[in-house]
PDB file of C-alpha atoms in Angstrom:
ATOM      1  CA  HIS A  26      19.710  46.034 -50.460  1.00  0.00           C
ATOM      2  CA  PHE A  27      16.201  45.541 -51.536  1.00  0.00           C
ATOM      3  CA  ILE A  28      14.089  43.851 -54.099  1.00  0.00           C
ATOM      4  CA  PHE A  29      11.774  45.737 -56.417  1.00  0.00           C
ATOM      5  CA  HIS A  30       9.798  43.859 -59.260  1.00  0.00           C
ATOM      6  CA  ASP A  31      11.911  40.795 -58.881  1.00  0.00           C
ATOM      7  CA  LYS A  32      15.003  42.674 -59.272  1.00  0.00           C
ATOM      8  CA  GLU A  33      17.816  43.125 -56.338  1.00  0.00           C
ATOM      9  CA  TYR A  34      19.128  46.677 -55.758  1.00  0.00           C
ATOM     10  CA  SER A  35      22.116  47.433 -53.576  1.00  0.00           C
ATOM     11  CA  LEU A  36      22.794  50.685 -51.781  1.00  0.00           C
ATOM     12  CA  GLN A  37      26.165  52.172 -50.989  1.00  0.00           C
ATOM     13  CA  GLU A  38      25.048  54.042 -48.118  1.00  0.00           C
ATOM     14  CA  PRO A  39      21.969  53.563 -45.950  1.00  0.00           C
ATOM     15  CA  ALA A  40      18.897  55.253 -47.279  1.00  0.00           C
ATOM     16  CA  LYS A  41      16.032  56.716 -45.102  1.00  0.00           C
ATOM     17  CA  ILE A  42      12.494  55.756 -46.214  1.00  0.00           C
ATOM     18  CA  ASP A  43       9.230  56.966 -44.653  1.00  0.00           C
ATOM     19  CA  MET A  44       6.811  53.975 -44.216  1.00  0.00           C
ATOM     20  CA  ASP A  45       3.121  53.865 -43.718  1.00  0.00           C
ATOM     21  CA  VAL A  46       2.715  50.866 -41.621  1.00  0.00           C
ATOM     22  CA  LYS A  47      -0.833  51.726 -40.153  1.00  0.00           C
ATOM     23  CA  ILE A  48      -2.334  48.365 -41.973  1.00  0.00           C
ATOM     24  CA  ALA A  49       0.874  46.251 -41.770  1.00  0.00           C
ATOM     25  CA  SER A  50       1.120  42.745 -40.047  1.00  0.00           C
ATOM     26  CA  ILE A  51       4.013  42.781 -37.696  1.00  0.00           C
ATOM     27  CA  ARG A  52       5.380  39.347 -36.978  1.00  0.00           C
ATOM     28  CA  ARG A  53       8.383  38.054 -34.992  1.00  0.00           C
ATOM     29  CA  ASP A  54       8.885  34.397 -35.464  1.00  0.00           C
ATOM     30  CA  SER A  55       5.495  33.956 -36.810  1.00  0.00           C
ATOM     31  CA  VAL A  56       3.999  35.651 -34.125  1.00  0.00           C
ATOM     32  CA  ASP A  57       2.203  38.920 -34.341  1.00  0.00           C
ATOM     33  CA  VAL A  58       3.802  41.892 -32.634  1.00  0.00           C
ATOM     34  CA  PRO A  59       1.835  45.129 -31.521  1.00  0.00           C
ATOM     35  CA  LEU A  60       3.290  48.249 -33.217  1.00  0.00           C
ATOM     36  CA  THR A  61       4.137  49.789 -29.774  1.00  0.00           C
ATOM     37  CA  ASN A  62       6.726  46.691 -29.329  1.00  0.00           C
ATOM     38  CA  VAL A  63       8.902  47.673 -32.198  1.00  0.00           C
ATOM     39  CA  GLN A  64      11.758  49.579 -30.816  1.00  0.00           C
ATOM     40  CA  LYS A  65      14.344  51.859 -32.262  1.00  0.00           C
ATOM     41  CA  GLY A  66      17.252  49.833 -33.661  1.00  0.00           C
ATOM     42  CA  ASP A  67      15.070  46.612 -34.237  1.00  0.00           C
ATOM     43  CA  GLU A  68      16.181  44.981 -37.874  1.00  0.00           C
ATOM     44  CA  ALA A  69      13.164  43.999 -40.069  1.00  0.00           C
ATOM     45  CA  THR A  70      12.120  43.049 -43.555  1.00  0.00           C
ATOM     46  CA  ALA A  71       9.221  45.246 -44.946  1.00  0.00           C
ATOM     47  CA  VAL A  72       6.885  43.865 -47.895  1.00  0.00           C
ATOM     48  CA  SER A  73       4.413  45.773 -49.812  1.00  0.00           C
ATOM     49  CA  TYR A  74       1.809  44.820 -52.345  1.00  0.00           C
ATOM     50  CA  ALA A  75       0.358  48.250 -52.743  1.00  0.00           C
ATOM     51  CA  GLU A  76      -0.684  49.369 -56.323  1.00  0.00           C
ATOM     52  CA  ALA A  77       1.509  52.229 -56.212  1.00  0.00           C
ATOM     53  CA  PHE A  78       4.515  49.988 -56.348  1.00  0.00           C
ATOM     54  CA  LYS A  79       2.978  47.634 -59.014  1.00  0.00           C
ATOM     55  CA  ASN A  80       2.290  50.476 -61.123  1.00  0.00           C
ATOM     56  CA  MET A  81       5.798  52.051 -60.783  1.00  0.00           C
ATOM     57  CA  GLN A  82       8.417  50.551 -63.307  1.00  0.00           C
ATOM     58  CA  PRO A  83      12.007  50.765 -62.941  1.00  0.00           C
ATOM     59  CA  ARG A  84      14.023  52.590 -65.461  1.00  0.00           C
ATOM     60  CA  GLN A  85      17.016  51.304 -67.478  1.00  0.00           C
ATOM     61  CA  GLY A  86      20.176  51.636 -65.471  1.00  0.00           C
ATOM     62  CA  GLU A  87      18.577  53.204 -62.672  1.00  0.00           C
ATOM     63  CA  GLN A  88      20.310  53.121 -59.266  1.00  0.00           C
ATOM     64  CA  GLY A  89      18.888  51.861 -55.937  1.00  0.00           C
ATOM     65  CA  LYS A  90      18.981  55.678 -54.398  1.00  0.00           C
ATOM     66  CA  ASN A  91      17.396  56.929 -57.311  1.00  0.00           C
ATOM     67  CA  LEU A  92      14.464  54.390 -57.373  1.00  0.00           C
ATOM     68  CA  ILE A  93      14.124  55.063 -53.733  1.00  0.00           C
ATOM     69  CA  ALA A  94      13.846  58.809 -54.400  1.00  0.00           C
ATOM     70  CA  ARG A  95      10.424  57.898 -56.582  1.00  0.00           C
ATOM     71  CA  PHE A  96       8.899  55.787 -53.753  1.00  0.00           C
ATOM     72  CA  PRO A  97       5.583  57.158 -52.477  1.00  0.00           C
ATOM     73  CA  ASN A  98       6.075  59.241 -49.209  1.00  0.00           C
ATOM     74  CA  PRO A  99       5.119  57.671 -47.188  1.00  0.00           C
ATOM     75  CA  ALA A 100       5.666  54.257 -48.612  1.00  0.00           C
ATOM     76  CA  PRO A 101       2.709  51.790 -47.905  1.00  0.00           C
ATOM     77  CA  VAL A 102       3.704  48.682 -46.197  1.00  0.00           C
ATOM     78  CA  ASP A 103       1.601  45.416 -45.761  1.00  0.00           C
ATOM     79  CA  GLU A 104       3.953  43.103 -43.853  1.00  0.00           C
ATOM     80  CA  VAL A 105       6.910  43.586 -41.472  1.00  0.00           C
ATOM     81  CA  TYR A 106       9.011  40.789 -40.286  1.00  0.00           C
ATOM     82  CA  LEU A 107      11.073  41.635 -37.272  1.00  0.00           C
ATOM     83  CA  LYS A 108      14.437  39.766 -36.801  1.00  0.00           C
ATOM     84  CA  ARG A 109      15.263  37.871 -33.358  1.00  0.00           C
ATOM     85  CA  LYS A 110      17.329  40.143 -31.462  1.00  0.00           C
ATOM     86  CA  ASP A 111      19.902  37.398 -30.896  1.00  0.00           C
ATOM     87  CA  ALA A 112      19.780  36.311 -34.586  1.00  0.00           C
ATOM     88  CA  ALA A 113      22.594  38.372 -35.485  1.00  0.00           C
ATOM     89  CA  LYS A 114      25.003  37.288 -32.573  1.00  0.00           C
ATOM     90  CA  PRO A 115      27.059  34.217 -32.684  1.00  0.00           C
ATOM     91  CA  ASP A 116      26.246  31.356 -30.122  1.00  0.00           C
ATOM     92  CA  GLU A 117      29.154  32.528 -27.720  1.00  0.00           C
ATOM     93  CA  LYS A 118      27.178  32.374 -24.483  1.00  0.00           C
ATOM     94  CA  PRO A 119      25.849  28.483 -25.440  1.00  0.00           C
ATOM     95  CA  GLN A 120      29.518  27.660 -26.274  1.00  0.00           C
ATOM     96  CA  ALA A 121      30.908  29.215 -22.849  1.00  0.00           C
ATOM     97  CA  ALA A 122      28.040  27.162 -20.968  1.00  0.00           C
ATOM     98  CA  LYS A 123      29.246  24.026 -22.845  1.00  0.00           C
ATOM     99  CA  GLN A 124      32.621  24.383 -21.867  1.00  0.00           C
ATOM    100  CA  GLU A 125      31.579  24.863 -18.294  1.00  0.00           C
ATOM    101  CA  GLN A 126      29.778  21.828 -18.226  1.00  0.00           C
ATOM    102  CA  GLN A 127      32.741  19.606 -18.772  1.00  0.00           C
ATOM    103  CA  VAL A 128      32.565  16.516 -16.482  1.00  0.00           C
ATOM    104  CA  SER A 129      35.101  16.821 -13.616  1.00  0.00           C
ATOM    105  CA  ALA A 130      37.137  13.998 -12.110  1.00  0.00           C
ATOM    106  CA  LYS A 131      35.066  14.656  -9.011  1.00  0.00           C
ATOM    107  CA  ASP A 132      31.809  14.013 -10.810  1.00  0.00           C
ATOM    108  CA  VAL A 133      33.240  10.748 -12.316  1.00  0.00           C
ATOM    109  CA  LEU A 134      34.396   9.453  -8.940  1.00  0.00           C
ATOM    110  CA  LEU A 135      30.909  10.210  -7.201  1.00  0.00           C
ATOM    111  CA  THR A 136      29.149   8.401 -10.063  1.00  0.00           C
ATOM    112  CA  SER A 137      31.537   5.365  -9.901  1.00  0.00           C
ATOM    113  CA  LEU A 138      31.029   5.297  -6.160  1.00  0.00           C
ATOM    114  CA  ALA A 139      27.294   5.574  -6.683  1.00  0.00           C
ATOM    115  CA  VAL A 140      27.164   2.496  -9.109  1.00  0.00           C
ATOM    116  CA  LEU A 141      29.439   0.541  -7.152  1.00  0.00           C
ATOM    117  CA  ALA A 142      27.261   1.070  -3.894  1.00  0.00           C
ATOM    118  CA  ALA A 143      24.055   0.290  -5.879  1.00  0.00           C
ATOM    119  CA  LEU A 144      25.661  -3.070  -7.093  1.00  0.00           C
ATOM    120  CA  VAL A 145      26.737  -3.681  -3.683  1.00  0.00           C
ATOM    121  CA  LEU A 146      23.418  -3.175  -2.282  1.00  0.00           C
ATOM    122  CA  LEU A 147      21.722  -5.423  -4.985  1.00  0.00           C
ATOM    123  CA  ILE A 148      24.001  -8.298  -4.104  1.00  0.00           C
ATOM    124  CA  LEU A 149      23.158  -8.029  -0.477  1.00  0.00           C
ATOM    125  CA  LEU A 150      19.444  -7.731  -1.217  1.00  0.00           C
ATOM    126  CA  THR A 151      19.641 -10.994  -3.399  1.00  0.00           C
ATOM    127  CA  PRO A 152      18.632 -13.371  -0.699  1.00  0.00           C
ATOM    128  CA  TYR A 153      15.774 -10.940   0.271  1.00  0.00           C
ATOM    129  CA  LEU A 154      14.675 -10.733  -3.272  1.00  0.00           C
ATOM    130  CA  ILE A 155      14.587 -14.582  -3.645  1.00  0.00           C
ATOM    131  CA  PHE A 156      12.695 -15.128  -0.627  1.00  0.00           C
ATOM    132  CA  HIS A 157       9.990 -12.963  -1.554  1.00  0.00           C
ATOM    133  CA  PHE A 158       9.795 -14.130  -5.017  1.00  0.00           C
ATOM    134  CA  PHE A 159       9.311 -17.771  -3.716  1.00  0.00           C
ATOM    135  CA  LYS A 160       6.429 -16.199  -1.463  1.00  0.00           C
ATOM    136  CA  TRP A 161       4.833 -14.493  -4.382  1.00  0.00           C
ATOM    137  CA  ARG A 162       4.965 -17.665  -6.413  1.00  0.00           C
ATOM    138  CA  TYR A 163       3.252 -19.476  -3.520  1.00  0.00           C
ATOM    139  CA  LYS A 164       0.553 -16.781  -2.921  1.00  0.00           C
ATOM    140  CA  THR A 165      -0.280 -16.586  -6.420  1.00  0.00           C
ATOM    141  CA  SER A 166      -0.335 -20.433  -7.265  1.00  0.00           C
ATOM    142  CA  LYS A 167      -3.806 -22.009  -7.857  1.00  0.00           C
ATOM    143  CA  ALA A 168      -3.098 -25.570  -8.526  1.00  0.00           C
ATOM    144  CA  GLU A 169      -2.817 -27.372  -5.186  1.00  0.00           C
ATOM    145  CA  GLY A 170       0.311 -29.154  -6.315  1.00  0.00           C
ATOM    146  CA  ASN A 171       2.044 -25.951  -7.395  1.00  0.00           C
ATOM    147  CA  LYS A 172       1.031 -24.234  -3.959  1.00  0.00           C
ATOM    148  CA  ALA A 173       2.377 -26.976  -1.963  1.00  0.00           C
ATOM    149  CA  TYR A 174       5.600 -26.957  -3.892  1.00  0.00           C
ATOM    150  CA  TRP A 175       6.220 -23.170  -3.412  1.00  0.00           C
ATOM    151  CA  ALA A 176       5.428 -23.487   0.335  1.00  0.00           C
ATOM    152  CA  TYR A 177       8.120 -26.194   0.422  1.00  0.00           C
ATOM    153  CA  ARG A 178      10.593 -24.279  -1.530  1.00  0.00           C
ATOM    154  CA  THR A 179       9.850 -20.861   0.380  1.00  0.00           C
ATOM    155  CA  ALA A 180      10.228 -22.557   3.922  1.00  0.00           C
ATOM    156  CA  GLY A 181      13.249 -24.464   2.777  1.00  0.00           C
ATOM    157  CA  PHE A 182      14.995 -21.380   1.368  1.00  0.00           C
ATOM    158  CA  TYR A 183      14.285 -19.393   4.733  1.00  0.00           C
ATOM    159  CA  LEU A 184      15.446 -22.086   7.021  1.00  0.00           C
ATOM    160  CA  HIS A 185      18.668 -22.422   4.977  1.00  0.00           C
ATOM    161  CA  GLN A 186      19.255 -18.661   4.628  1.00  0.00           C
ATOM    162  CA  ILE A 187      19.192 -18.424   8.564  1.00  0.00           C
ATOM    163  CA  GLY A 188      21.590 -21.202   9.051  1.00  0.00           C
ATOM    164  CA  ILE A 189      19.165 -24.285   9.620  1.00  0.00           C
ATOM    165  CA  TYR A 190      20.769 -26.560   6.834  1.00  0.00           C
ATOM    166  CA  ARG A 191      19.303 -29.753   5.346  1.00  0.00           C
ATOM    167  CA  GLY A 192      22.832 -31.240   4.616  1.00  0.00           C
ATOM    168  CA  THR A 193      22.315 -34.805   2.987  1.00  0.00           C
ATOM    169  CA  ARG A 194      18.912 -35.647   4.885  1.00  0.00           C
ATOM    170  CA  THR A 195      16.084 -36.236   2.932  1.00  0.00           C
ATOM    171  CA  PRO A 196      13.237 -33.460   3.034  1.00  0.00           C
ATOM    172  CA  MET A 197      11.357 -35.715   5.788  1.00  0.00           C
ATOM    173  CA  GLN A 198      14.486 -36.366   7.852  1.00  0.00           C
ATOM    174  CA  TYR A 199      15.065 -32.668   7.837  1.00  0.00           C
ATOM    175  CA  ALA A 200      11.722 -31.860   8.910  1.00  0.00           C
ATOM    176  CA  ARG A 201      11.573 -34.516  11.378  1.00  0.00           C
ATOM    177  CA  ASP A 202      14.898 -34.165  13.122  1.00  0.00           C
ATOM    178  CA  VAL A 203      16.299 -30.719  12.614  1.00  0.00           C
ATOM    179  CA  VAL A 204      13.209 -28.489  11.962  1.00  0.00           C
ATOM    180  CA  ASP A 205      10.335 -29.306  14.206  1.00  0.00           C
ATOM    181  CA  PRO A 206      12.206 -30.361  17.607  1.00  0.00           C
ATOM    182  CA  PRO A 207      13.920 -27.062  18.116  1.00  0.00           C
ATOM    183  CA  LEU A 208      11.718 -24.615  16.536  1.00  0.00           C
ATOM    184  CA  GLY A 209       8.131 -26.105  17.704  1.00  0.00           C
ATOM    185  CA  THR A 210       6.874 -26.120  14.014  1.00  0.00           C
ATOM    186  CA  SER A 211       4.636 -28.352  12.132  1.00  0.00           C
ATOM    187  CA  PHE A 212       6.866 -29.106   9.331  1.00  0.00           C
ATOM    188  CA  VAL A 213       6.453 -32.934   9.294  1.00  0.00           C
ATOM    189  CA  SER A 214       2.796 -32.459   8.971  1.00  0.00           C
ATOM    190  CA  PHE A 215       2.974 -30.241   5.871  1.00  0.00           C
ATOM    191  CA  MET A 216       5.719 -32.528   4.512  1.00  0.00           C
ATOM    192  CA  ASN A 217       3.326 -35.321   4.633  1.00  0.00           C
ATOM    193  CA  ILE A 218       0.892 -33.587   2.412  1.00  0.00           C
ATOM    194  CA  TYR A 219       3.422 -32.385   0.077  1.00  0.00           C
ATOM    195  CA  LEU A 220       4.997 -35.669  -0.377  1.00  0.00           C
ATOM    196  CA  LYS A 221       1.670 -37.488  -0.853  1.00  0.00           C
ATOM    197  CA  LYS A 222       0.879 -34.974  -3.668  1.00  0.00           C
ATOM    198  CA  LYS A 223       4.378 -35.123  -5.322  1.00  0.00           C
ATOM    199  CA  TYR A 224       4.990 -39.131  -5.218  1.00  0.00           C
ATOM    200  CA  ALA A 225       1.686 -40.685  -4.897  1.00  0.00           C
ATOM    201  CA  LYS A 226      -0.174 -38.251  -7.434  1.00  0.00           C
ATOM    202  CA  GLN A 227      -3.167 -38.169  -5.263  1.00  0.00           C
ATOM    203  CA  SER A 228      -5.644 -35.194  -5.121  1.00  0.00           C
ATOM    204  CA  LEU A 229      -5.427 -33.470  -1.586  1.00  0.00           C
ATOM    205  CA  THR A 230      -8.720 -33.500   0.354  1.00  0.00           C
ATOM    206  CA  VAL A 231     -10.307 -30.228   1.373  1.00  0.00           C
ATOM    207  CA  SER A 232      -8.842 -30.217   4.555  1.00  0.00           C
ATOM    208  CA  GLU A 233      -5.215 -30.742   3.276  1.00  0.00           C
ATOM    209  CA  GLN A 234      -5.764 -27.834   0.704  1.00  0.00           C
ATOM    210  CA  GLN A 235      -6.769 -25.669   3.578  1.00  0.00           C
ATOM    211  CA  TYR A 236      -3.886 -26.580   5.538  1.00  0.00           C
ATOM    212  CA  VAL A 237      -1.400 -25.988   2.529  1.00  0.00           C
ATOM    213  CA  THR A 238      -3.000 -22.654   2.112  1.00  0.00           C
ATOM    214  CA  GLY A 239      -2.561 -21.503   5.563  1.00  0.00           C
ATOM    215  CA  PHE A 240       0.718 -23.254   6.371  1.00  0.00           C
ATOM    216  CA  LEU A 241       3.456 -20.914   5.307  1.00  0.00           C
ATOM    217  CA  GLU A 242       2.757 -17.613   7.407  1.00  0.00           C
ATOM    218  CA  PRO A 243       2.341 -19.306  10.696  1.00  0.00           C
ATOM    219  CA  PHE A 244       5.432 -21.463  10.066  1.00  0.00           C
ATOM    220  CA  LEU A 245       7.600 -18.528   9.454  1.00  0.00           C
ATOM    221  CA  ALA A 246       6.087 -16.631  12.327  1.00  0.00           C
ATOM    222  CA  GLN A 247       7.033 -19.535  14.610  1.00  0.00           C
ATOM    223  CA  VAL A 248      10.486 -19.650  13.074  1.00  0.00           C
ATOM    224  CA  ARG A 249      10.834 -15.959  13.720  1.00  0.00           C
ATOM    225  CA  LYS A 250       9.979 -16.314  17.358  1.00  0.00           C
ATOM    226  CA  ARG A 251      12.651 -18.850  17.841  1.00  0.00           C
ATOM    227  CA  ILE A 252      15.631 -17.495  15.863  1.00  0.00           C
ATOM    228  CA  PRO A 253      16.998 -14.217  17.086  1.00  0.00           C
ATOM    229  CA  PHE A 254      16.650 -11.341  14.799  1.00  0.00           C
ATOM    230  CA  SER A 255      20.541 -10.761  14.628  1.00  0.00           C
ATOM    231  CA  ARG A 256      20.851 -14.252  13.298  1.00  0.00           C
ATOM    232  CA  ARG A 257      18.068 -13.893  10.928  1.00  0.00           C
ATOM    233  CA  LEU A 258      19.485 -10.368   9.751  1.00  0.00           C
ATOM    234  CA  LYS A 259      23.080 -11.847   9.327  1.00  0.00           C
ATOM    235  CA  GLY A 260      21.599 -14.782   7.305  1.00  0.00           C
ATOM    236  CA  PHE A 261      19.878 -12.502   4.865  1.00  0.00           C
ATOM    237  CA  LEU A 262      22.861 -10.581   4.197  1.00  0.00           C
ATOM    238  CA  ASN A 263      24.978 -13.376   3.071  1.00  0.00           C
ATOM    239  CA  PRO A 264      24.269 -13.843  -0.607  1.00  0.00           C
ATOM    240  CA  SER A 265      26.647 -16.916  -0.970  1.00  0.00           C
ATOM    241  CA  ARG A 266      24.367 -18.853   1.348  1.00  0.00           C
ATOM    242  CA  SER A 267      21.786 -18.615  -1.264  1.00  0.00           C
ATOM    243  CA  ILE A 268      24.037 -20.067  -3.905  1.00  0.00           C
ATOM    244  CA  THR A 269      24.556 -23.096  -1.686  1.00  0.00           C
ATOM    245  CA  PHE A 270      20.754 -23.467  -1.390  1.00  0.00           C
ATOM    246  CA  PHE A 271      20.461 -24.335  -5.035  1.00  0.00           C
ATOM    247  CA  VAL A 272      23.109 -26.986  -4.927  1.00  0.00           C
ATOM    248  CA  LYS A 273      21.671 -29.062  -1.967  1.00  0.00           C
ATOM    249  CA  PRO A 274      20.755 -32.694  -2.424  1.00  0.00           C
ATOM    250  CA  ASP A 275      18.370 -33.893  -5.008  1.00  0.00           C
ATOM    251  CA  ASP A 276      14.656 -34.199  -3.752  1.00  0.00           C
ATOM    252  CA  LYS A 277      14.413 -37.284  -5.873  1.00  0.00           C
ATOM    253  CA  GLN A 278      16.307 -39.427  -3.016  1.00  0.00           C
ATOM    254  CA  ASN A 279      14.354 -41.466  -0.694  1.00  0.00           C
ATOM    255  CA  ASP A 280      12.128 -38.798   0.594  1.00  0.00           C
ATOM    256  CA  GLU A 281      10.457 -41.489   3.022  1.00  0.00           C
ATOM    257  CA  GLY A 282      13.766 -41.606   4.956  1.00  0.00           C
TER     258      GLY A 282
END
């Protein structure tokens, strides 16, 4: 079929029309296409704005084939719109691909195992993550009271995680009787400064501030020297031990013990 002067004509059988496309714009999907790329069998829509067609009037009751017979030979064409070569074909291949992409029981199982493994790993890493969160708070604290507090929390958590428990002792008793003697650390010296800041609300001297700032890393290094790696590793792979750290006795007990 074709449209001429806003009227649509149908053809009972294909008609051959010679076209002059020397000046025509040839496009496919809004992209210009060289005439040399047009191949036999391509489907297209041709548009003409030529004066020859404007001046040519349709006749009353004229059939499409008769009208075509009166067209200029060759018929001047201004625009040619090529159809995409896959436009006339149904989406059979994409549908087939979609069917092939169905999730198998093996894929579900592997995904489930991967998620389970990730959850187990996250749980096992919980003590490690807590410890490094405490260390980060210690390193980034600016106020002297906060820095002393996070040093105390970090050291206490590390000791608890590797099996050196405070139990019902006060923090000072813990440092004096449980930590310093076997480990060769100076936890008592730190506790004196920490408790001074916490309860006496006194400002720390410059030397005390320096002590707090430089306390944690040497303390942890000394503990690592005395405690075997296997014991430390076993402790940090025990998430349940981390839970008990947060339910230990309240520090508001008699810390002077």
